[in-house]
Amino acid sequence: MQAEAKSTGLQQALFDVALQIGDDHLILGHRLSEWCGHAPTLEEDLSMPNMALDLIGQASALYTWAAELEGKGRSEDDIAYLRTDREYRNCLLVERPNTDFAHTMLRQLYFSTYMRAFWAENLDSPDPVFSGIAGKAVKETTYHIRHCGEWIIRLGDGTDESASRMQAAVDALHAYTGELFIDTDGRKACIDAGTISASANIQASWQQTIDEVFSLAKLTAPEVPWPQTGGREGLHTEDFGYLLTELQYMQRAYPGAKW
Amino acid sequence: MSDSIQMTPLWEVFIRPRSGLHHKHVGSLHAADAEMALQAARDVYTRREEGNSIWVMRADQITASDPVNSDSNFDPAADKIYRHPSFYDIPDEVGHM
């Protein structure tokens, strides 16, 4: 009886983690998809939706897993499209508006660098679904980091205009990075059970990559006296409501539509 | 020529579909330098598993034959059908050539 309660508790904790990461991927994937048809060059107009599809594919796998853990008969689409804003658990970083190409590349670098470290640490997770997702994701995130990193290096160390825009993006977004490393109750329970790795190694690896890119890009990370957090508890920024309206429109207007 | 075109010159892209085959020209793109051209080529030309190796080369580094010389360059080959190895009987043991 006690063992069963313990396993149910872990299942709930794993569900929380799957939902947090799944939401991160869905929301950032949606943000990137907003560039489709609007990118500064044809090449990037393919590249950003490519990355968006990688992210939405990860979200799909994570939601399917979350739905199984929950066992209440919800589908991945139910989880993706039929929740209200307070029920989303994504970090605030991924919902920040695209603003310009510099902001978009930097937001992606921050997130993908975190995710690559996270997946790499969890390749050996005892949960087979989780380690399976990790194996595919490590390759995808490695490419995202390379792509965004190369752009950031060229923009930061480029013209006066590109350098000032790149630094402005760092000044605007850096305060949102701390939330990536918060161990929520769900995460703590999974870490204690040995299902996912603790954040310490992940943060060190993240910092190293960001420092390398910033050094080559001649960018300076600002001091962050007040980290911006709240997304993991469902407290989002104003921009999030508009994003959800767009994201959920089809499912709300035509419930259960198929094609 | 606009500034943006000068900052991102044209690159020709070559893809090798499988190991053992040769790289084949698939198209072109604009990029600031070789590394960025490779990245863009990966996204533009290998999304559907078209290959496992990419070459990029600046288009202005290619020396091309002049269409004005087409007659003198290529027409003389037209009546030299004996240069095609199609007049030999290949033994069955050789298999596919």
Coordinates of C-alpha atoms in Angstrom, one line a residue:
Chain A
M1 CA 0.0 0.0 0.0
Q2 CA 2.8 2.4 1.0
A3 CA 4.8 1.4 -2.1
E4 CA 1.9 2.0 -4.3
A5 CA 1.3 5.5 -2.8
K6 CA 5.0 6.2 -3.3
S7 CA 4.9 5.1 -7.0
T8 CA 1.7 7.2 -7.6
G9 CA 3.6 10.2 -6.1
L10 CA 6.5 9.6 -8.4
Q11 CA 4.1 9.2 -11.3
Q12 CA 2.6 12.6 -10.5
A13 CA 6.0 14.2 -10.2
L14 CA 7.1 12.7 -13.6
F15 CA 3.8 14.1 -15.1
D16 CA 4.7 17.5 -13.7
V17 CA 8.2 17.4 -15.3
A18 CA 6.8 16.1 -18.6
L19 CA 4.3 18.9 -18.7
Q20 CA 6.8 21.6 -17.8
I21 CA 9.2 20.5 -20.5
G22 CA 6.5 19.8 -23.0
D23 CA 5.0 23.3 -22.5
D24 CA 8.5 24.8 -22.9
H25 CA 8.8 23.1 -26.3
L26 CA 5.3 23.8 -27.6
I27 CA 5.4 27.5 -26.7
L28 CA 8.8 28.1 -28.1
G29 CA 8.0 26.1 -31.2
H30 CA 4.9 28.3 -31.6
R31 CA 7.0 31.5 -31.2
L32 CA 9.5 30.4 -33.8
S33 CA 6.7 29.4 -36.2
E34 CA 5.5 33.1 -36.1
W35 CA 8.6 33.8 -38.3
C36 CA 7.3 31.6 -41.1
G37 CA 7.0 33.8 -44.1
H38 CA 8.5 36.8 -42.3
A39 CA 12.1 35.8 -41.8
P40 CA 14.9 38.2 -42.9
T41 CA 16.1 35.8 -45.6
L42 CA 14.7 32.8 -47.5
E43 CA 17.4 30.6 -45.9
E44 CA 16.2 31.6 -42.3
D45 CA 12.6 31.2 -43.4
L46 CA 13.3 27.5 -43.7
S47 CA 15.7 27.3 -40.8
M48 CA 13.4 28.7 -38.1
P49 CA 10.4 26.6 -39.0
N50 CA 12.7 23.6 -39.1
M51 CA 13.7 24.3 -35.5
A52 CA 10.0 25.0 -34.7
L53 CA 9.1 21.5 -36.0
D54 CA 11.9 19.9 -33.9
L55 CA 10.5 21.6 -30.8
I56 CA 6.8 20.8 -31.6
G57 CA 7.9 17.2 -32.3
Q58 CA 9.5 17.0 -28.8
A59 CA 6.3 18.6 -27.3
S60 CA 4.2 15.9 -28.9
A61 CA 6.4 13.1 -27.5
L62 CA 6.4 14.7 -24.1
Y63 CA 2.6 15.2 -24.0
T64 CA 1.9 11.7 -25.1
W65 CA 4.1 10.5 -22.3
A66 CA 2.4 12.9 -19.8
A67 CA -1.0 11.7 -20.9
E68 CA 0.1 8.1 -20.2
L69 CA 1.5 9.0 -16.8
E70 CA -1.7 10.8 -15.9
G71 CA -3.9 7.9 -17.1
K72 CA -7.1 10.0 -17.4
G73 CA -7.7 9.4 -21.1
R74 CA -6.5 12.8 -22.2
S75 CA -4.8 12.9 -25.6
E76 CA -1.7 15.0 -26.5
D77 CA -4.0 17.4 -28.3
D78 CA -6.2 17.8 -25.3
I79 CA -3.1 18.8 -23.3
A80 CA -1.7 21.0 -25.9
Y81 CA -4.8 22.9 -26.9
L82 CA -7.5 22.7 -24.2
R83 CA -6.0 24.3 -21.2
T84 CA -6.2 27.8 -19.9
D85 CA -3.2 30.1 -19.4
R86 CA -2.7 29.3 -15.6
E87 CA -2.5 25.6 -16.4
Y88 CA 0.6 26.0 -18.7
R89 CA 3.9 25.4 -16.9
N90 CA 6.4 26.7 -19.4
C91 CA 9.2 29.0 -18.2
L92 CA 8.7 32.7 -19.0
L93 CA 11.8 32.8 -21.3
V94 CA 10.1 30.8 -24.1
E95 CA 7.0 33.0 -24.2
R96 CA 8.9 36.2 -24.7
P97 CA 7.9 37.9 -28.0
N98 CA 10.2 37.5 -31.0
T99 CA 10.9 41.2 -31.0
D100 CA 13.7 41.0 -33.6
F101 CA 16.1 38.4 -35.1
A102 CA 18.6 39.0 -32.3
H103 CA 16.1 38.3 -29.6
T104 CA 14.9 35.2 -31.4
M105 CA 18.4 33.7 -31.8
L106 CA 19.4 34.5 -28.2
R107 CA 16.2 33.1 -26.7
Q108 CA 16.8 29.9 -28.7
L109 CA 20.5 29.7 -27.7
Y110 CA 19.5 30.1 -24.0
F111 CA 16.9 27.4 -24.2
S112 CA 18.6 24.9 -26.5
T113 CA 21.8 25.1 -24.5
Y114 CA 19.8 24.3 -21.3
M115 CA 17.9 21.5 -23.0
R116 CA 21.0 19.9 -24.5
A117 CA 22.6 19.8 -21.1
F118 CA 19.4 18.5 -19.6
W119 CA 19.0 15.7 -22.2
A120 CA 22.7 14.7 -22.1
E121 CA 22.4 14.4 -18.3
N122 CA 19.3 12.2 -18.7
L123 CA 20.4 9.8 -21.5
D124 CA 20.7 7.1 -18.9
S125 CA 17.5 7.8 -17.1
P126 CA 15.9 4.5 -15.8
D127 CA 12.6 5.7 -17.4
P128 CA 12.8 4.2 -21.0
V129 CA 10.4 6.8 -22.5
F130 CA 12.3 9.6 -21.1
S131 CA 15.8 8.3 -22.1
G132 CA 14.3 7.6 -25.6
I133 CA 13.2 11.2 -26.1
A134 CA 16.6 12.3 -24.8
G135 CA 18.5 10.4 -27.4
K136 CA 16.8 12.1 -30.3
A137 CA 16.7 15.5 -28.7
V138 CA 20.5 15.7 -28.0
K139 CA 21.2 15.7 -31.8
E140 CA 18.5 18.3 -32.5
T141 CA 19.5 20.7 -29.8
T142 CA 23.2 20.4 -30.8
Y143 CA 22.2 21.7 -34.2
H144 CA 20.1 24.5 -32.7
I145 CA 23.0 25.7 -30.5
R146 CA 25.4 25.7 -33.5
H147 CA 23.0 27.6 -35.7
C148 CA 22.0 30.2 -33.2
G149 CA 25.5 30.5 -31.7
E150 CA 27.0 31.2 -35.1
W151 CA 24.5 33.9 -35.8
I152 CA 25.0 35.5 -32.4
I153 CA 28.7 35.6 -32.9
R154 CA 28.4 37.3 -36.2
L155 CA 25.8 39.8 -35.1
G156 CA 27.5 40.6 -31.8
D157 CA 30.8 41.1 -33.5
G158 CA 29.3 42.6 -36.6
T159 CA 28.2 46.1 -37.5
D160 CA 27.3 48.8 -34.9
E161 CA 23.7 48.2 -35.6
S162 CA 23.8 44.4 -35.2
A163 CA 26.1 44.6 -32.1
S164 CA 23.8 47.1 -30.3
R165 CA 20.7 45.0 -31.1
M166 CA 22.4 41.8 -30.0
Q167 CA 23.4 43.4 -26.7
A168 CA 19.9 44.8 -26.3
A169 CA 18.6 41.3 -26.6
V170 CA 21.0 40.1 -23.9
D171 CA 19.9 42.9 -21.6
A172 CA 16.3 42.1 -22.1
L173 CA 16.3 38.3 -21.9
H174 CA 19.1 37.4 -19.4
A175 CA 16.8 37.9 -16.4
Y176 CA 14.6 35.1 -17.7
T177 CA 17.4 32.4 -17.7
G178 CA 17.4 31.8 -13.9
E179 CA 14.0 30.1 -14.1
L180 CA 15.4 27.3 -16.2
F181 CA 17.4 26.0 -13.2
I182 CA 14.6 26.1 -10.5
D183 CA 13.9 22.7 -9.1
T184 CA 10.1 22.6 -8.6
D185 CA 8.6 20.1 -6.2
G186 CA 7.9 17.8 -9.1
R187 CA 11.5 17.9 -10.2
K188 CA 12.9 17.5 -6.7
A189 CA 10.8 14.3 -6.3
C190 CA 12.1 12.9 -9.6
I191 CA 15.7 13.9 -8.7
D192 CA 15.3 12.2 -5.3
A193 CA 14.0 9.1 -7.0
G194 CA 16.9 9.1 -9.5
T195 CA 14.7 9.4 -12.5
I196 CA 16.2 12.8 -13.6
S197 CA 19.5 14.4 -12.9
A198 CA 20.0 17.4 -10.5
S199 CA 20.3 20.9 -12.0
A200 CA 23.9 21.7 -10.8
N201 CA 25.8 19.9 -13.6
I202 CA 23.3 21.3 -16.2
Q203 CA 23.8 24.8 -15.0
A204 CA 27.6 24.5 -15.1
S205 CA 27.4 23.2 -18.7
W206 CA 24.9 25.9 -19.7
Q207 CA 27.1 28.7 -18.3
Q208 CA 30.2 27.4 -20.1
T209 CA 28.5 27.4 -23.5
I210 CA 27.0 30.8 -23.0
D211 CA 30.3 32.3 -21.8
E212 CA 32.1 30.8 -24.9
V213 CA 29.5 32.3 -27.3
F214 CA 29.4 35.7 -25.5
S215 CA 33.2 36.0 -25.5
L216 CA 33.4 35.4 -29.3
A217 CA 30.4 37.7 -29.8
K218 CA 31.8 40.4 -27.6
L219 CA 28.6 40.4 -25.5
T220 CA 28.3 41.1 -21.8
A221 CA 25.7 39.4 -19.5
P222 CA 24.1 42.0 -17.2
E223 CA 23.8 41.6 -13.4
V224 CA 20.4 40.2 -12.6
P225 CA 19.2 41.5 -9.2
W226 CA 15.6 40.3 -9.8
P227 CA 15.3 37.1 -11.8
Q228 CA 12.0 36.9 -13.7
T229 CA 10.1 33.7 -12.7
G230 CA 6.6 32.4 -12.3
G231 CA 5.9 30.3 -15.4
R232 CA 6.4 27.0 -13.6
E233 CA 3.6 28.0 -11.2
G234 CA 1.3 29.1 -14.1
L235 CA 1.9 32.8 -13.6
H236 CA 2.7 34.1 -17.1
T237 CA 3.5 37.5 -18.8
E238 CA 0.8 39.5 -20.6
D239 CA 2.1 38.4 -24.0
F240 CA 1.2 34.8 -23.2
G241 CA -2.5 35.3 -23.5
Y242 CA -2.2 36.6 -27.0
L243 CA 0.0 33.6 -27.9
L244 CA -2.5 31.1 -26.6
T245 CA -5.3 32.8 -28.5
E246 CA -3.4 32.3 -31.7
L247 CA -2.2 28.8 -30.7
Q248 CA -5.6 27.5 -29.7
Y249 CA -7.8 29.3 -32.2
M250 CA -8.4 26.3 -34.5
Q251 CA -9.2 23.9 -31.7
R252 CA -11.5 26.3 -30.0
A253 CA -13.4 27.4 -33.2
Y254 CA -13.7 23.9 -34.6
P255 CA -13.5 21.5 -31.6
G256 CA -12.1 18.1 -32.5
A257 CA -11.5 19.1 -36.1
K258 CA -9.7 16.5 -38.2
W259 CA -8.0 16.8 -41.7
Chain B
M1 CA 24.3 45.4 -56.2
S2 CA 22.8 46.2 -52.8
D3 CA 24.7 46.1 -49.5
S4 CA 22.9 43.1 -48.2
I5 CA 23.8 41.0 -51.3
Q6 CA 27.5 42.0 -50.9
M7 CA 27.4 41.0 -47.2
T8 CA 25.8 37.7 -48.1
P9 CA 27.3 36.5 -51.4
L10 CA 26.0 33.6 -53.4
W11 CA 27.2 30.1 -52.7
E12 CA 26.7 26.9 -54.8
V13 CA 25.6 23.8 -52.8
F14 CA 26.6 20.2 -53.6
I15 CA 25.1 17.3 -51.8
R16 CA 26.3 13.6 -51.7
P17 CA 23.1 11.5 -51.5
R18 CA 24.9 8.4 -50.1
S19 CA 28.4 7.3 -49.2
G20 CA 30.2 6.1 -52.3
L21 CA 28.3 8.4 -54.7
H22 CA 29.7 11.8 -55.8
H23 CA 28.5 15.2 -54.7
K24 CA 26.0 16.7 -57.0
H25 CA 25.0 20.3 -57.5
V26 CA 21.6 21.0 -56.0
G27 CA 21.2 24.8 -56.0
S28 CA 22.5 27.9 -54.4
L29 CA 21.9 30.3 -51.5
H30 CA 23.1 33.5 -49.9
A31 CA 25.3 33.4 -46.7
A32 CA 27.8 35.6 -45.0
D33 CA 30.6 33.0 -44.9
A34 CA 31.4 29.3 -45.5
E35 CA 30.2 28.2 -42.0
M36 CA 26.8 30.0 -42.4
A37 CA 26.5 28.7 -45.9
L38 CA 26.9 25.1 -44.6
Q39 CA 24.2 25.7 -42.0
A40 CA 21.8 27.2 -44.5
A41 CA 22.5 24.4 -47.0
R42 CA 21.7 21.8 -44.3
D43 CA 18.3 23.6 -43.7
V44 CA 17.4 24.3 -47.3
Y45 CA 18.6 21.2 -49.1
T46 CA 18.7 18.2 -46.7
R47 CA 15.4 18.5 -44.9
R48 CA 14.1 15.4 -46.7
E49 CA 17.1 13.1 -46.1
E50 CA 18.6 14.1 -49.4
G51 CA 22.2 13.5 -48.3
N52 CA 24.9 12.8 -45.8
S53 CA 27.6 15.3 -46.9
I54 CA 27.5 18.9 -48.0
W55 CA 30.0 21.0 -50.0
V56 CA 29.5 24.8 -50.4
M57 CA 31.6 27.0 -52.7
R58 CA 31.4 30.7 -53.5
A59 CA 29.7 31.1 -56.8
D60 CA 32.2 33.8 -57.9
Q61 CA 35.0 31.3 -57.4
I62 CA 33.7 29.2 -60.3
T63 CA 35.1 29.7 -63.7
A64 CA 32.4 28.8 -66.3
S65 CA 32.6 28.1 -70.0
D66 CA 31.3 30.9 -72.2
P67 CA 28.1 30.1 -74.0
V68 CA 29.5 31.9 -77.0
N69 CA 32.0 29.1 -77.3
S70 CA 29.4 26.3 -77.1
D71 CA 29.6 25.4 -80.8
S72 CA 33.4 25.0 -80.8
N73 CA 33.4 23.4 -77.4
F74 CA 30.7 20.8 -77.7
D75 CA 29.5 20.3 -81.2
P76 CA 32.7 18.4 -82.3
A77 CA 31.8 15.5 -80.0
A78 CA 28.5 15.0 -81.7
D79 CA 29.7 12.7 -84.4
K80 CA 32.1 10.6 -82.4
I81 CA 29.8 8.0 -81.2
Y82 CA 32.7 5.5 -81.0
R83 CA 33.7 7.2 -77.7
H84 CA 30.8 5.6 -76.0
P85 CA 31.8 2.1 -74.8
S86 CA 28.7 0.7 -76.4
F87 CA 30.3 -1.6 -79.0
Y88 CA 31.6 -4.2 -76.6
D89 CA 30.0 -7.4 -75.5
I90 CA 30.4 -7.6 -71.8
P91 CA 30.7 -11.1 -70.3
D92 CA 27.9 -12.0 -68.0
E93 CA 30.4 -12.7 -65.2
V94 CA 31.3 -9.0 -65.1
G95 CA 27.8 -8.2 -63.9
H96 CA 26.5 -4.7 -63.7
M97 CA 28.8 -1.9 -65.0

